[in-house]
Amino acid sequence: MDRPTLAVWKFTSCDGCQLTLLDCEDELLPLTERVEIAHFPEATPRTRPGPYDVSIVEGSVTTPTEVERIRWIREQSRVLVVVGACATSGGIQALRNLADVDEFRSVVYASPELIDTLATSTPISAHVPVDYELRGCPIDRGQLLEVLTSFLAGRAPDLPDTSVCTDCKRRGLTCVMVAHGTPCLGPVTHAGCGALCPAVRRGCYGCFGPMNGPNVPALIPLLRRHGMGEGELDRVFHTFTTAGEWT
Ligand code: SF4
Ligand code: SF4
């Protein structure tokens, strides 16, 4: 029986989330026995034409060409999984959404007229329907493997939709905000990292983006009470997930 095909696509990004797949060293070989890697330029020059059973998409949409390309990939893919802060909320490059992209272009590039770009950096879901979104910068390898193995097992993946506080409690960590007065975005941030930062007594700075239905207005007075000024508040909500919906 033919193995299902897997394609990995890059849009505007740093490649870090694709590297997370390559970093699954112990799991990658068994995985390649179960799926055929049909397109993954980061790993192999071999490619085969679609359609594809599963497409993993990294990166945000920042050029007119990428708008067309993501529509084509959606048509070619049975299941579309978008991975990382760029693909799920525009990424760091979405800082352009708050500024004048023509000014950036004229300052950064020697020949700005050669740069064909959009005024915004947008998540993949702004352009096509997606099946699963994995948050993070980069993503968590455990979540990536969960999506792929659940596909092979014919079941829905078990992905969290709660906040980082939930992971914190599961690990039995002391709350850095309550115990040490450290500002923490955990109550409004999507779970999935395993509460990495509170585990080393740092506050969460929201790199997994907003959880479903985050109560940001309730958290802001607490963050202020623990020393965050307006500038810091603005920065912390506009770093990895500028185009994400915090409110
Ligand atoms: S440390 Fe942060 S994430 Fe953990 S329980 Fe406290 S507020 Fe929530
Ligand atoms: S910043 Fe928050 S979401 Fe990111 S690793 Fe730290 S605790 Fe997890």
PDB file of C-alpha atoms and ligand atoms in Angstrom:
ATOM      1  CA  MET A   1       0.000   0.000   0.000  1.00  0.00           C
ATOM      2  CA  ASP A   2       1.254   3.514  -0.836  1.00  0.00           C
ATOM      3  CA  ARG A   3       2.442   5.526   2.121  1.00  0.00           C
ATOM      4  CA  PRO A   4       0.683   8.873   2.706  1.00  0.00           C
ATOM      5  CA  THR A   5       2.631  11.835   1.357  1.00  0.00           C
ATOM      6  CA  LEU A   6       4.014  14.674   3.453  1.00  0.00           C
ATOM      7  CA  ALA A   7       5.053  18.060   2.044  1.00  0.00           C
ATOM      8  CA  VAL A   8       6.801  20.831   3.981  1.00  0.00           C
ATOM      9  CA  TRP A   9       6.536  24.395   2.661  1.00  0.00           C
ATOM     10  CA  LYS A  10       8.350  27.574   3.607  1.00  0.00           C
ATOM     11  CA  PHE A  11       6.930  31.084   3.474  1.00  0.00           C
ATOM     12  CA  THR A  12       8.495  34.197   5.048  1.00  0.00           C
ATOM     13  CA  SER A  13      10.301  32.848   8.106  1.00  0.00           C
ATOM     14  CA  CYS A  14      13.679  31.938   9.590  1.00  0.00           C
ATOM     15  CA  ASP A  15      13.303  28.146   8.977  1.00  0.00           C
ATOM     16  CA  GLY A  16      13.424  27.427  12.724  1.00  0.00           C
ATOM     17  CA  CYS A  17      10.165  25.479  12.777  1.00  0.00           C
ATOM     18  CA  GLN A  18      11.237  23.278   9.848  1.00  0.00           C
ATOM     19  CA  LEU A  19      14.422  22.583  11.789  1.00  0.00           C
ATOM     20  CA  THR A  20      12.259  21.348  14.665  1.00  0.00           C
ATOM     21  CA  LEU A  21      11.102  18.549  12.373  1.00  0.00           C
ATOM     22  CA  LEU A  22      14.692  17.714  11.456  1.00  0.00           C
ATOM     23  CA  ASP A  23      15.556  17.829  15.162  1.00  0.00           C
ATOM     24  CA  CYS A  24      13.209  14.878  15.819  1.00  0.00           C
ATOM     25  CA  GLU A  25      16.245  12.641  15.376  1.00  0.00           C
ATOM     26  CA  ASP A  26      14.969   9.572  17.222  1.00  0.00           C
ATOM     27  CA  GLU A  27      11.529   9.731  15.621  1.00  0.00           C
ATOM     28  CA  LEU A  28      12.369  10.846  12.078  1.00  0.00           C
ATOM     29  CA  LEU A  29      13.566   7.521  10.660  1.00  0.00           C
ATOM     30  CA  PRO A  30      10.534   5.539  11.916  1.00  0.00           C
ATOM     31  CA  LEU A  31       8.357   8.351  10.596  1.00  0.00           C
ATOM     32  CA  THR A  32       9.854   8.158   7.113  1.00  0.00           C
ATOM     33  CA  GLU A  33       8.954   4.453   7.069  1.00  0.00           C
ATOM     34  CA  ARG A  34       5.303   5.422   7.558  1.00  0.00           C
ATOM     35  CA  VAL A  35       5.084   8.520   5.301  1.00  0.00           C
ATOM     36  CA  GLU A  36       6.663   9.472   2.011  1.00  0.00           C
ATOM     37  CA  ILE A  37       8.409  12.843   2.162  1.00  0.00           C
ATOM     38  CA  ALA A  38       7.212  14.289  -1.117  1.00  0.00           C
ATOM     39  CA  HIS A  39       8.508  17.853  -0.767  1.00  0.00           C
ATOM     40  CA  PHE A  40      10.861  19.213   1.900  1.00  0.00           C
ATOM     41  CA  PRO A  41      13.670  21.332   0.371  1.00  0.00           C
ATOM     42  CA  GLU A  42      15.304  21.824   3.785  1.00  0.00           C
ATOM     43  CA  ALA A  43      15.894  18.050   3.947  1.00  0.00           C
ATOM     44  CA  THR A  44      16.069  16.744   0.372  1.00  0.00           C
ATOM     45  CA  PRO A  45      16.225  18.042  -3.226  1.00  0.00           C
ATOM     46  CA  ARG A  46      13.831  15.255  -4.292  1.00  0.00           C
ATOM     47  CA  THR A  47      10.285  16.374  -4.863  1.00  0.00           C
ATOM     48  CA  ARG A  48       7.198  14.777  -6.355  1.00  0.00           C
ATOM     49  CA  PRO A  49       4.056  16.403  -7.693  1.00  0.00           C
ATOM     50  CA  GLY A  50       0.905  16.733  -5.567  1.00  0.00           C
ATOM     51  CA  PRO A  51      -1.697  16.266  -4.368  1.00  0.00           C
ATOM     52  CA  TYR A  52      -0.340  15.701  -0.861  1.00  0.00           C
ATOM     53  CA  ASP A  53      -1.970  14.005   2.121  1.00  0.00           C
ATOM     54  CA  VAL A  54      -0.441  16.350   4.704  1.00  0.00           C
ATOM     55  CA  SER A  55       1.181  19.737   4.158  1.00  0.00           C
ATOM     56  CA  ILE A  56       3.127  21.481   6.888  1.00  0.00           C
ATOM     57  CA  VAL A  57       3.421  25.216   6.261  1.00  0.00           C
ATOM     58  CA  GLU A  58       5.951  27.469   7.976  1.00  0.00           C
ATOM     59  CA  GLY A  59       6.093  31.260   7.620  1.00  0.00           C
ATOM     60  CA  SER A  60       3.783  34.196   7.022  1.00  0.00           C
ATOM     61  CA  VAL A  61       2.352  35.676   3.827  1.00  0.00           C
ATOM     62  CA  THR A  62       4.311  38.823   2.935  1.00  0.00           C
ATOM     63  CA  THR A  63       4.454  38.976  -0.882  1.00  0.00           C
ATOM     64  CA  PRO A  64       1.885  38.857  -3.703  1.00  0.00           C
ATOM     65  CA  THR A  65       3.498  35.611  -4.918  1.00  0.00           C
ATOM     66  CA  GLU A  66       2.965  34.008  -1.523  1.00  0.00           C
ATOM     67  CA  VAL A  67      -0.760  34.823  -1.666  1.00  0.00           C
ATOM     68  CA  GLU A  68      -1.066  32.785  -4.869  1.00  0.00           C
ATOM     69  CA  ARG A  69       1.225  30.037  -3.614  1.00  0.00           C
ATOM     70  CA  ILE A  70      -0.692  29.356  -0.395  1.00  0.00           C
ATOM     71  CA  ARG A  71      -3.951  29.049  -2.362  1.00  0.00           C
ATOM     72  CA  TRP A  72      -2.312  26.493  -4.642  1.00  0.00           C
ATOM     73  CA  ILE A  73      -0.886  24.549  -1.678  1.00  0.00           C
ATOM     74  CA  ARG A  74      -4.329  24.469  -0.018  1.00  0.00           C
ATOM     75  CA  GLU A  75      -5.834  23.005  -3.195  1.00  0.00           C
ATOM     76  CA  GLN A  76      -3.120  20.362  -3.274  1.00  0.00           C
ATOM     77  CA  SER A  77      -3.365  19.325   0.392  1.00  0.00           C
ATOM     78  CA  ARG A  78      -5.838  17.086   2.183  1.00  0.00           C
ATOM     79  CA  VAL A  79      -4.692  18.254   5.636  1.00  0.00           C
ATOM     80  CA  LEU A  80      -2.984  21.624   6.134  1.00  0.00           C
ATOM     81  CA  VAL A  81      -0.978  22.148   9.332  1.00  0.00           C
ATOM     82  CA  VAL A  82       0.518  25.588   9.960  1.00  0.00           C
ATOM     83  CA  VAL A  83       3.455  25.798  12.330  1.00  0.00           C
ATOM     84  CA  GLY A  84       5.063  28.574  14.320  1.00  0.00           C
ATOM     85  CA  ALA A  85       4.425  32.194  15.258  1.00  0.00           C
ATOM     86  CA  CYS A  86       4.984  33.420  11.671  1.00  0.00           C
ATOM     87  CA  ALA A  87       2.393  31.087  10.158  1.00  0.00           C
ATOM     88  CA  THR A  88      -0.150  31.421  12.975  1.00  0.00           C
ATOM     89  CA  SER A  89       0.074  35.148  13.698  1.00  0.00           C
ATOM     90  CA  GLY A  90       2.407  36.893  11.249  1.00  0.00           C
ATOM     91  CA  GLY A  91       5.596  36.556  13.327  1.00  0.00           C
ATOM     92  CA  ILE A  92       8.154  39.243  14.104  1.00  0.00           C
ATOM     93  CA  GLN A  93       7.896  40.489  10.510  1.00  0.00           C
ATOM     94  CA  ALA A  94       4.304  41.559  11.300  1.00  0.00           C
ATOM     95  CA  LEU A  95       5.837  44.554  13.104  1.00  0.00           C
ATOM     96  CA  ARG A  96       5.575  46.079   9.629  1.00  0.00           C
ATOM     97  CA  ASN A  97       1.799  46.078  10.111  1.00  0.00           C
ATOM     98  CA  LEU A  98       2.284  48.894  12.647  1.00  0.00           C
ATOM     99  CA  ALA A  99       4.548  50.986  10.398  1.00  0.00           C
ATOM    100  CA  ASP A 100       5.065  52.258   6.862  1.00  0.00           C
ATOM    101  CA  VAL A 101       6.513  49.433   4.776  1.00  0.00           C
ATOM    102  CA  ASP A 102       7.719  51.825   2.047  1.00  0.00           C
ATOM    103  CA  GLU A 103       9.863  53.620   4.603  1.00  0.00           C
ATOM    104  CA  PHE A 104      11.353  50.294   5.781  1.00  0.00           C
ATOM    105  CA  ARG A 105      12.000  49.305   2.175  1.00  0.00           C
ATOM    106  CA  SER A 106      13.804  52.571   1.357  1.00  0.00           C
ATOM    107  CA  VAL A 107      15.985  52.401   4.471  1.00  0.00           C
ATOM    108  CA  VAL A 108      16.895  48.685   4.435  1.00  0.00           C
ATOM    109  CA  TYR A 109      17.527  47.884   0.752  1.00  0.00           C
ATOM    110  CA  ALA A 110      20.072  49.355  -1.656  1.00  0.00           C
ATOM    111  CA  SER A 111      17.616  48.965  -4.565  1.00  0.00           C
ATOM    112  CA  PRO A 112      14.153  49.202  -2.982  1.00  0.00           C
ATOM    113  CA  GLU A 113      12.459  49.196  -6.393  1.00  0.00           C
ATOM    114  CA  LEU A 114      13.459  45.502  -6.739  1.00  0.00           C
ATOM    115  CA  ILE A 115      11.557  44.502  -3.591  1.00  0.00           C
ATOM    116  CA  ASP A 116       8.044  43.244  -4.279  1.00  0.00           C
ATOM    117  CA  THR A 117       6.319  43.063  -0.925  1.00  0.00           C
ATOM    118  CA  LEU A 118       2.959  43.539   0.761  1.00  0.00           C
ATOM    119  CA  ALA A 119       2.287  46.224   3.372  1.00  0.00           C
ATOM    120  CA  THR A 120       1.406  43.512   5.894  1.00  0.00           C
ATOM    121  CA  SER A 121       2.618  40.146   7.163  1.00  0.00           C
ATOM    122  CA  THR A 122      -0.380  37.905   7.769  1.00  0.00           C
ATOM    123  CA  PRO A 123      -1.012  34.412   9.157  1.00  0.00           C
ATOM    124  CA  ILE A 124      -1.848  31.583   6.762  1.00  0.00           C
ATOM    125  CA  SER A 125      -5.415  31.410   8.129  1.00  0.00           C
ATOM    126  CA  ALA A 126      -6.032  34.933   6.775  1.00  0.00           C
ATOM    127  CA  HIS A 127      -5.816  33.463   3.262  1.00  0.00           C
ATOM    128  CA  VAL A 128      -6.992  29.833   3.316  1.00  0.00           C
ATOM    129  CA  PRO A 129      -8.732  27.450   5.737  1.00  0.00           C
ATOM    130  CA  VAL A 130      -6.269  25.539   7.916  1.00  0.00           C
ATOM    131  CA  ASP A 131      -6.814  22.262   9.750  1.00  0.00           C
ATOM    132  CA  TYR A 132      -4.396  22.603  12.674  1.00  0.00           C
ATOM    133  CA  GLU A 133      -2.275  25.413  14.084  1.00  0.00           C
ATOM    134  CA  LEU A 134       0.822  24.789  16.196  1.00  0.00           C
ATOM    135  CA  ARG A 135       2.016  27.816  18.151  1.00  0.00           C
ATOM    136  CA  GLY A 136       5.475  28.824  19.288  1.00  0.00           C
ATOM    137  CA  CYS A 137       8.713  30.355  18.074  1.00  0.00           C
ATOM    138  CA  PRO A 138       9.797  27.709  17.359  1.00  0.00           C
ATOM    139  CA  ILE A 139       7.096  25.073  17.776  1.00  0.00           C
ATOM    140  CA  ASP A 140       7.223  22.263  20.303  1.00  0.00           C
ATOM    141  CA  ARG A 141       8.473  19.017  18.704  1.00  0.00           C
ATOM    142  CA  GLY A 142       6.113  16.934  20.847  1.00  0.00           C
ATOM    143  CA  GLN A 143       3.109  18.749  19.389  1.00  0.00           C
ATOM    144  CA  LEU A 144       4.406  18.292  15.842  1.00  0.00           C
ATOM    145  CA  LEU A 145       4.850  14.560  16.376  1.00  0.00           C
ATOM    146  CA  GLU A 146       1.391  14.362  17.949  1.00  0.00           C
ATOM    147  CA  VAL A 147      -0.177  15.863  14.809  1.00  0.00           C
ATOM    148  CA  LEU A 148       1.705  13.522  12.473  1.00  0.00           C
ATOM    149  CA  THR A 149       1.175  10.347  14.495  1.00  0.00           C
ATOM    150  CA  SER A 150      -2.512  11.119  15.066  1.00  0.00           C
ATOM    151  CA  PHE A 151      -2.919  11.508  11.300  1.00  0.00           C
ATOM    152  CA  LEU A 152      -1.324   8.096  10.772  1.00  0.00           C
ATOM    153  CA  ALA A 153      -3.544   6.581  13.478  1.00  0.00           C
ATOM    154  CA  GLY A 154      -6.678   8.139  11.959  1.00  0.00           C
ATOM    155  CA  ARG A 155      -7.609  10.115  15.073  1.00  0.00           C
ATOM    156  CA  ALA A 156      -7.805  13.801  16.008  1.00  0.00           C
ATOM    157  CA  PRO A 157      -4.616  15.193  17.580  1.00  0.00           C
ATOM    158  CA  ASP A 158      -4.624  15.941  21.291  1.00  0.00           C
ATOM    159  CA  LEU A 159      -3.605  19.616  21.329  1.00  0.00           C
ATOM    160  CA  PRO A 160      -4.096  21.895  24.351  1.00  0.00           C
ATOM    161  CA  ASP A 161      -6.381  24.913  24.134  1.00  0.00           C
ATOM    162  CA  THR A 162      -5.866  26.167  27.679  1.00  0.00           C
ATOM    163  CA  SER A 163      -3.351  28.647  29.133  1.00  0.00           C
ATOM    164  CA  VAL A 164       0.268  28.285  30.281  1.00  0.00           C
ATOM    165  CA  CYS A 165      -1.070  28.455  33.860  1.00  0.00           C
ATOM    166  CA  THR A 166      -2.549  24.985  33.310  1.00  0.00           C
ATOM    167  CA  ASP A 167       0.865  23.546  32.431  1.00  0.00           C
ATOM    168  CA  CYS A 168       2.356  25.392  35.378  1.00  0.00           C
ATOM    169  CA  LYS A 169      -0.094  23.756  37.772  1.00  0.00           C
ATOM    170  CA  ARG A 170       0.374  20.325  36.181  1.00  0.00           C
ATOM    171  CA  ARG A 171       4.101  20.614  36.841  1.00  0.00           C
ATOM    172  CA  GLY A 172       3.533  21.761  40.410  1.00  0.00           C
ATOM    173  CA  LEU A 173       5.474  24.986  39.840  1.00  0.00           C
ATOM    174  CA  THR A 174       5.317  27.909  42.218  1.00  0.00           C
ATOM    175  CA  CYS A 175       3.593  30.867  40.559  1.00  0.00           C
ATOM    176  CA  VAL A 176       6.248  33.505  39.877  1.00  0.00           C
ATOM    177  CA  MET A 177       3.648  36.263  39.832  1.00  0.00           C
ATOM    178  CA  VAL A 178       2.078  35.376  43.178  1.00  0.00           C
ATOM    179  CA  ALA A 179       5.267  34.311  44.974  1.00  0.00           C
ATOM    180  CA  HIS A 180       7.814  36.741  43.533  1.00  0.00           C
ATOM    181  CA  GLY A 181       5.803  39.585  41.970  1.00  0.00           C
ATOM    182  CA  THR A 182       7.207  38.774  38.515  1.00  0.00           C
ATOM    183  CA  PRO A 183       4.930  39.924  35.664  1.00  0.00           C
ATOM    184  CA  CYS A 184       3.720  36.852  33.749  1.00  0.00           C
ATOM    185  CA  LEU A 185       1.595  36.487  30.611  1.00  0.00           C
ATOM    186  CA  GLY A 186       0.827  32.843  31.388  1.00  0.00           C
ATOM    187  CA  PRO A 187      -2.866  33.437  32.219  1.00  0.00           C
ATOM    188  CA  VAL A 188      -3.583  34.639  28.654  1.00  0.00           C
ATOM    189  CA  THR A 189      -0.995  32.647  26.671  1.00  0.00           C
ATOM    190  CA  HIS A 190      -1.750  29.453  24.741  1.00  0.00           C
ATOM    191  CA  ALA A 191      -0.422  26.310  26.441  1.00  0.00           C
ATOM    192  CA  GLY A 192       2.031  24.017  24.685  1.00  0.00           C
ATOM    193  CA  CYS A 193       5.512  24.962  25.887  1.00  0.00           C
ATOM    194  CA  GLY A 194       5.163  23.077  29.170  1.00  0.00           C
ATOM    195  CA  ALA A 195       5.571  26.336  31.149  1.00  0.00           C
ATOM    196  CA  LEU A 196       9.255  26.625  30.246  1.00  0.00           C
ATOM    197  CA  CYS A 197       9.762  30.105  31.630  1.00  0.00           C
ATOM    198  CA  PRO A 198       7.990  29.799  34.996  1.00  0.00           C
ATOM    199  CA  ALA A 199       9.994  26.574  35.462  1.00  0.00           C
ATOM    200  CA  VAL A 200      13.152  28.706  35.581  1.00  0.00           C
ATOM    201  CA  ARG A 201      11.411  31.404  37.665  1.00  0.00           C
ATOM    202  CA  ARG A 202      10.839  33.777  34.742  1.00  0.00           C
ATOM    203  CA  GLY A 203       7.534  35.283  33.735  1.00  0.00           C
ATOM    204  CA  CYS A 204       5.948  34.077  30.490  1.00  0.00           C
ATOM    205  CA  TYR A 205       6.276  36.675  27.731  1.00  0.00           C
ATOM    206  CA  GLY A 206       3.635  35.164  25.499  1.00  0.00           C
ATOM    207  CA  CYS A 207       5.671  33.481  22.748  1.00  0.00           C
ATOM    208  CA  PHE A 208       2.884  30.933  22.044  1.00  0.00           C
ATOM    209  CA  GLY A 209       0.421  33.755  21.381  1.00  0.00           C
ATOM    210  CA  PRO A 210      -3.051  34.264  22.809  1.00  0.00           C
ATOM    211  CA  MET A 211      -5.076  31.351  24.176  1.00  0.00           C
ATOM    212  CA  ASN A 212      -8.698  30.978  23.098  1.00  0.00           C
ATOM    213  CA  GLY A 213     -10.669  33.826  24.697  1.00  0.00           C
ATOM    214  CA  PRO A 214      -7.829  35.496  26.656  1.00  0.00           C
ATOM    215  CA  ASN A 215      -8.976  37.885  29.395  1.00  0.00           C
ATOM    216  CA  VAL A 216      -6.283  40.514  28.785  1.00  0.00           C
ATOM    217  CA  PRO A 217      -8.182  43.430  30.428  1.00  0.00           C
ATOM    218  CA  ALA A 218      -8.224  41.458  33.703  1.00  0.00           C
ATOM    219  CA  LEU A 219      -4.476  40.749  33.531  1.00  0.00           C
ATOM    220  CA  ILE A 220      -3.202  44.232  32.627  1.00  0.00           C
ATOM    221  CA  PRO A 221      -3.758  45.829  36.079  1.00  0.00           C
ATOM    222  CA  LEU A 222      -1.822  42.912  37.629  1.00  0.00           C
ATOM    223  CA  LEU A 223       1.071  43.369  35.198  1.00  0.00           C
ATOM    224  CA  ARG A 224       1.096  47.100  35.985  1.00  0.00           C
ATOM    225  CA  ARG A 225       1.057  46.379  39.727  1.00  0.00           C
ATOM    226  CA  HIS A 226       4.114  44.169  39.254  1.00  0.00           C
ATOM    227  CA  GLY A 227       6.093  46.916  37.530  1.00  0.00           C
ATOM    228  CA  MET A 228       5.249  46.865  33.813  1.00  0.00           C
ATOM    229  CA  GLY A 229       4.999  50.347  32.295  1.00  0.00           C
ATOM    230  CA  GLU A 230       3.033  51.263  29.170  1.00  0.00           C
ATOM    231  CA  GLY A 231       6.060  50.787  26.877  1.00  0.00           C
ATOM    232  CA  GLU A 232       6.767  47.318  28.255  1.00  0.00           C
ATOM    233  CA  LEU A 233       3.130  46.307  28.000  1.00  0.00           C
ATOM    234  CA  ASP A 234       3.050  47.422  24.392  1.00  0.00           C
ATOM    235  CA  ARG A 235       6.252  45.524  23.600  1.00  0.00           C
ATOM    236  CA  VAL A 236       5.290  42.302  25.337  1.00  0.00           C
ATOM    237  CA  PHE A 237       2.028  42.039  23.411  1.00  0.00           C
ATOM    238  CA  HIS A 238       3.685  42.927  20.094  1.00  0.00           C
ATOM    239  CA  THR A 239       6.799  40.798  19.844  1.00  0.00           C
ATOM    240  CA  PHE A 240       6.245  37.329  18.364  1.00  0.00           C
ATOM    241  CA  THR A 241       2.553  37.618  17.666  1.00  0.00           C
ATOM    242  CA  THR A 242       1.877  41.140  16.442  1.00  0.00           C
ATOM    243  CA  ALA A 243      -0.958  40.019  14.181  1.00  0.00           C
ATOM    244  CA  GLY A 244      -2.423  37.704  16.847  1.00  0.00           C
ATOM    245  CA  GLU A 245      -5.692  38.512  18.558  1.00  0.00           C
ATOM    246  CA  TRP A 246      -4.862  39.271  22.192  1.00  0.00           C
ATOM    247  CA  THR A 247      -8.137  41.033  22.882  1.00  0.00           C
TER     248      THR A 247
HETATM  249  S1  SF4 B   1       3.775  31.582  36.917  1.00  0.00           S
HETATM  250 FE1  SF4 B   1       2.590  32.513  35.252  1.00  0.00          FE
HETATM  251  S2  SF4 B   1       1.901  30.762  34.079  1.00  0.00           S
HETATM  252 FE2  SF4 B   1       2.480  29.961  36.057  1.00  0.00          FE
HETATM  253  S3  SF4 B   1       0.591  30.002  37.288  1.00  0.00           S
HETATM  254 FE3  SF4 B   1       1.678  31.935  37.673  1.00  0.00          FE
HETATM  255  S4  SF4 B   1       0.746  33.358  36.242  1.00  0.00           S
HETATM  256 FE4  SF4 B   1       0.256  31.284  35.493  1.00  0.00          FE
HETATM  257  S1  SF4 B   2       7.350  32.760  27.059  1.00  0.00           S
HETATM  258 FE1  SF4 B   2       5.507  31.702  27.800  1.00  0.00          FE
HETATM  259  S2  SF4 B   2       4.872  30.496  26.031  1.00  0.00           S
HETATM  260 FE2  SF4 B   2       6.994  31.102  25.649  1.00  0.00          FE
HETATM  261  S3  SF4 B   2       8.252  29.402  26.453  1.00  0.00           S
HETATM  262 FE3  SF4 B   2       8.035  30.915  28.080  1.00  0.00          FE
HETATM  263  S4  SF4 B   2       6.293  30.231  29.308  1.00  0.00           S
HETATM  264 FE4  SF4 B   2       6.182  29.189  27.327  1.00  0.00          FE
END
